[in-house]
PDB file of C-alpha atoms in Angstrom:
ATOM      1  CA  MET A   1     106.189  84.771 136.625  1.00 91.00           C
ATOM      2  CA  LEU A   2     106.033  81.468 134.782  1.00 95.00           C
ATOM      3  CA  VAL A   3     103.834  78.462 135.757  1.00 96.00           C
ATOM      4  CA  THR A   4     105.480  74.975 134.966  1.00 97.00           C
ATOM      5  CA  PHE A   5     102.872  72.164 134.335  1.00 98.00           C
ATOM      6  CA  LYS A   6     104.318  68.984 134.854  1.00 98.00           C
ATOM      7  CA  SER A   7     103.081  65.366 134.128  1.00 97.00           C
ATOM      8  CA  LYS A   8     104.652  61.995 133.880  1.00 97.00           C
ATOM      9  CA  ALA A   9     102.657  61.665 130.196  1.00 97.00           C
ATOM     10  CA  ALA A  10     104.015  64.392 128.423  1.00 97.00           C
ATOM     11  CA  ALA A  11     106.636  67.196 128.058  1.00 97.00           C
ATOM     12  CA  ASP A  12     106.502  70.262 130.885  1.00 97.00           C
ATOM     13  CA  VAL A  13     104.339  73.159 129.371  1.00 97.00           C
ATOM     14  CA  LEU A  14     105.168  76.660 130.385  1.00 97.00           C
ATOM     15  CA  MET A  15     102.826  79.273 130.621  1.00 96.00           C
ATOM     16  CA  TYR A  16     102.780  83.068 131.937  1.00 95.00           C
ATOM     17  CA  GLU A  17     101.042  83.275 135.317  1.00 96.00           C
ATOM     18  CA  GLU A  18      98.653  85.667 133.820  1.00 94.00           C
ATOM     19  CA  HIS A  19      97.406  83.177 131.081  1.00 94.00           C
ATOM     20  CA  ALA A  20      97.453  80.011 133.557  1.00 96.00           C
ATOM     21  CA  LYS A  21      95.386  81.730 135.855  1.00 96.00           C
ATOM     22  CA  ARG A  22      92.587  82.162 133.361  1.00 94.00           C
ATOM     23  CA  ILE A  23      92.439  78.509 132.895  1.00 96.00           C
ATOM     24  CA  LEU A  24      92.797  77.477 136.490  1.00 96.00           C
ATOM     25  CA  ASP A  25      90.066  79.667 137.633  1.00 96.00           C
ATOM     26  CA  LEU A  26      87.922  77.886 134.956  1.00 95.00           C
ATOM     27  CA  LEU A  27      88.987  74.672 136.937  1.00 96.00           C
ATOM     28  CA  HIS A  28      88.771  76.319 140.311  1.00 96.00           C
ATOM     29  CA  LYS A  29      92.385  75.781 141.204  1.00 96.00           C
ATOM     30  CA  ASP A  30      94.800  77.885 142.411  1.00 96.00           C
ATOM     31  CA  VAL A  31      97.494  79.111 140.185  1.00 95.00           C
ATOM     32  CA  SER A  32     100.418  79.136 142.477  1.00 95.00           C
ATOM     33  CA  LYS A  33     100.216  75.399 142.962  1.00 95.00           C
ATOM     34  CA  GLY A  34      97.993  72.455 142.770  1.00 96.00           C
ATOM     35  CA  ILE A  35      97.403  69.166 140.944  1.00 97.00           C
ATOM     36  CA  LEU A  36      94.559  67.670 138.653  1.00 97.00           C
ATOM     37  CA  THR A  37      94.341  64.159 139.341  1.00 97.00           C
ATOM     38  CA  ALA A  38      93.545  61.402 136.925  1.00 97.00           C
ATOM     39  CA  ALA A  39      90.073  61.484 138.172  1.00 97.00           C
ATOM     40  CA  GLU A  40      89.653  64.958 137.667  1.00 97.00           C
ATOM     41  CA  LEU A  41      90.864  65.275 134.271  1.00 97.00           C
ATOM     42  CA  PRO A  42      87.768  64.205 132.185  1.00 97.00           C
ATOM     43  CA  ASP A  43      85.645  67.271 133.877  1.00 97.00           C
ATOM     44  CA  ALA A  44      88.722  69.714 133.461  1.00 97.00           C
ATOM     45  CA  ILE A  45      89.151  68.495 129.819  1.00 97.00           C
ATOM     46  CA  ALA A  46      85.517  69.107 128.871  1.00 97.00           C
ATOM     47  CA  ARG A  47      85.598  72.569 130.489  1.00 97.00           C
ATOM     48  CA  LEU A  48      88.491  73.744 128.738  1.00 96.00           C
ATOM     49  CA  GLU A  49      87.178  72.586 125.458  1.00 96.00           C
ATOM     50  CA  ALA A  50      83.913  74.200 125.881  1.00 95.00           C
ATOM     51  CA  GLU A  51      85.821  77.468 126.824  1.00 93.00           C
ATOM     52  CA  ILE A  52      88.015  77.178 123.883  1.00 93.00           C
ATOM     53  CA  ALA A  53      84.811  76.484 121.634  1.00 92.00           C
ATOM     54  CA  GLU A  54      83.180  79.596 123.296  1.00 90.00           C
ATOM     55  CA  SER A  55      86.369  81.922 122.667  1.00 87.00           C
ATOM     56  CA  LYS A  56      86.430  80.944 118.895  1.00 85.00           C
ATOM     57  CA  LYS A  57      83.006  82.229 118.864  1.00 84.00           C
ATOM     58  CA  HIS A  58      84.202  85.605 119.714  1.00 73.00           C
ATOM     59  CA  PRO A  59      87.710  85.971 118.445  1.00 63.00           C
ATOM     60  CA  GLU A  60      87.765  89.705 118.607  1.00 61.00           C
ATOM     61  CA  LEU A  61      87.427  89.392 122.475  1.00 58.00           C
ATOM     62  CA  GLU A  62      89.553  86.548 123.251  1.00 54.00           C
ATOM     63  CA  ALA A  63      92.617  88.242 121.284  1.00 47.00           C
ATOM     64  CA  THR A  64      95.427  89.008 123.690  1.00 44.00           C
ATOM     65  CA  GLN A  65      98.126  91.439 122.710  1.00 40.00           C
ATOM     66  CA  ARG A  66     101.863  90.024 122.720  1.00 38.00           C
ATOM     67  CA  ASP A  67     103.317  90.826 125.800  1.00 40.00           C
ATOM     68  CA  SER A  68     106.835  91.926 124.613  1.00 39.00           C
ATOM     69  CA  ASP A  69     107.316  94.898 122.099  1.00 39.00           C
ATOM     70  CA  THR A  70     109.136  93.995 119.022  1.00 40.00           C
ATOM     71  CA  ARG A  71     110.958  95.947 116.314  1.00 42.00           C
ATOM     72  CA  ASP A  72     110.320  96.099 112.711  1.00 45.00           C
ATOM     73  CA  GLY A  73     113.306  94.700 111.068  1.00 48.00           C
ATOM     74  CA  ASP A  74     113.685  97.610 107.986  1.00 50.00           C
ATOM     75  CA  ALA A  75     116.464  99.918 108.856  1.00 51.00           C
ATOM     76  CA  ASP A  76     114.591 102.976 107.459  1.00 52.00           C
ATOM     77  CA  ASP A  77     111.740 102.287 109.940  1.00 52.00           C
ATOM     78  CA  ASP A  78     114.200 101.874 112.955  1.00 50.00           C
ATOM     79  CA  ASN A  79     111.708 103.830 115.495  1.00 49.00           C
ATOM     80  CA  GLU A  80     108.543 102.502 114.355  1.00 53.00           C
ATOM     81  CA  GLN A  81     107.290  99.227 116.392  1.00 57.00           C
ATOM     82  CA  GLU A  82     105.232  96.581 114.476  1.00 59.00           C
ATOM     83  CA  ARG A  83     101.708  96.409 115.038  1.00 60.00           C
ATOM     84  CA  ALA A  84     101.054  94.150 118.282  1.00 59.00           C
ATOM     85  CA  LYS A  85     100.684  90.617 117.320  1.00 70.00           C
ATOM     86  CA  THR A  86      97.615  88.885 118.816  1.00 79.00           C
ATOM     87  CA  VAL A  87      97.399  85.348 120.517  1.00 83.00           C
ATOM     88  CA  SER A  88      94.027  83.842 120.726  1.00 87.00           C
ATOM     89  CA  PHE A  89      92.744  81.899 124.135  1.00 89.00           C
ATOM     90  CA  SER A  90      92.717  78.781 122.013  1.00 91.00           C
ATOM     91  CA  THR A  91      96.188  78.835 120.975  1.00 92.00           C
ATOM     92  CA  ARG A  92      97.586  79.559 124.583  1.00 93.00           C
ATOM     93  CA  ALA A  93      95.593  76.732 125.893  1.00 95.00           C
ATOM     94  CA  TYR A  94      96.172  74.179 123.645  1.00 96.00           C
ATOM     95  CA  PRO A  95      99.584  72.800 125.128  1.00 96.00           C
ATOM     96  CA  LEU A  96      98.058  72.533 128.328  1.00 97.00           C
ATOM     97  CA  LEU A  97      95.139  70.687 126.786  1.00 97.00           C
ATOM     98  CA  GLU A  98      97.207  68.197 124.910  1.00 98.00           C
ATOM     99  CA  MET A  99      99.109  67.431 128.284  1.00 98.00           C
ATOM    100  CA  MET A 100      95.846  66.676 130.123  1.00 98.00           C
ATOM    101  CA  ARG A 101      94.720  64.479 127.282  1.00 98.00           C
ATOM    102  CA  ALA A 102      98.015  62.639 127.246  1.00 98.00           C
ATOM    103  CA  ALA A 103      97.792  62.331 131.184  1.00 98.00           C
ATOM    104  CA  GLN A 104      94.231  61.039 130.900  1.00 98.00           C
ATOM    105  CA  ARG A 105      95.316  58.400 128.211  1.00 97.00           C
ATOM    106  CA  ASP A 106      98.066  57.351 130.734  1.00 97.00           C
ATOM    107  CA  ASN A 107      96.222  57.775 134.086  1.00 98.00           C
ATOM    108  CA  ARG A 108      98.579  60.262 135.477  1.00 98.00           C
ATOM    109  CA  ASP A 109      98.231  63.717 137.368  1.00 98.00           C
ATOM    110  CA  VAL A 110      99.247  67.000 136.092  1.00 98.00           C
ATOM    111  CA  MET A 111     100.842  69.330 138.541  1.00 98.00           C
ATOM    112  CA  TRP A 112     102.100  72.806 138.931  1.00 97.00           C
ATOM    113  CA  GLY A 113     103.968  74.758 141.600  1.00 92.00           C
ATOM    114  CA  VAL A 114     105.860  71.953 143.210  1.00 86.00           C
TER     115      VAL A 114
END
């Protein structure tokens, strides 16, 4: 399931629920629907930035496997799958963090599930 984050300060950000849940748990918010008010954004941004910094200290623990299986484009290796690609927590969180920063600059809220 996808979670769509919305703010009048930035374009929508879509994220798989399992990845959004990690961020929203950090912010003590429900993944199904919620709001980060303009007043909550400075603390939320600081928490997310701290978690990103911590995750960069341990990249081997934070890497998550790509959700979909992809095939190698070589015809000779038609039945062999590519190695799973990894996406770090910081890479997954960055679009939402940028939305939160833009919302803070414009004094706007960030919402999801509405």
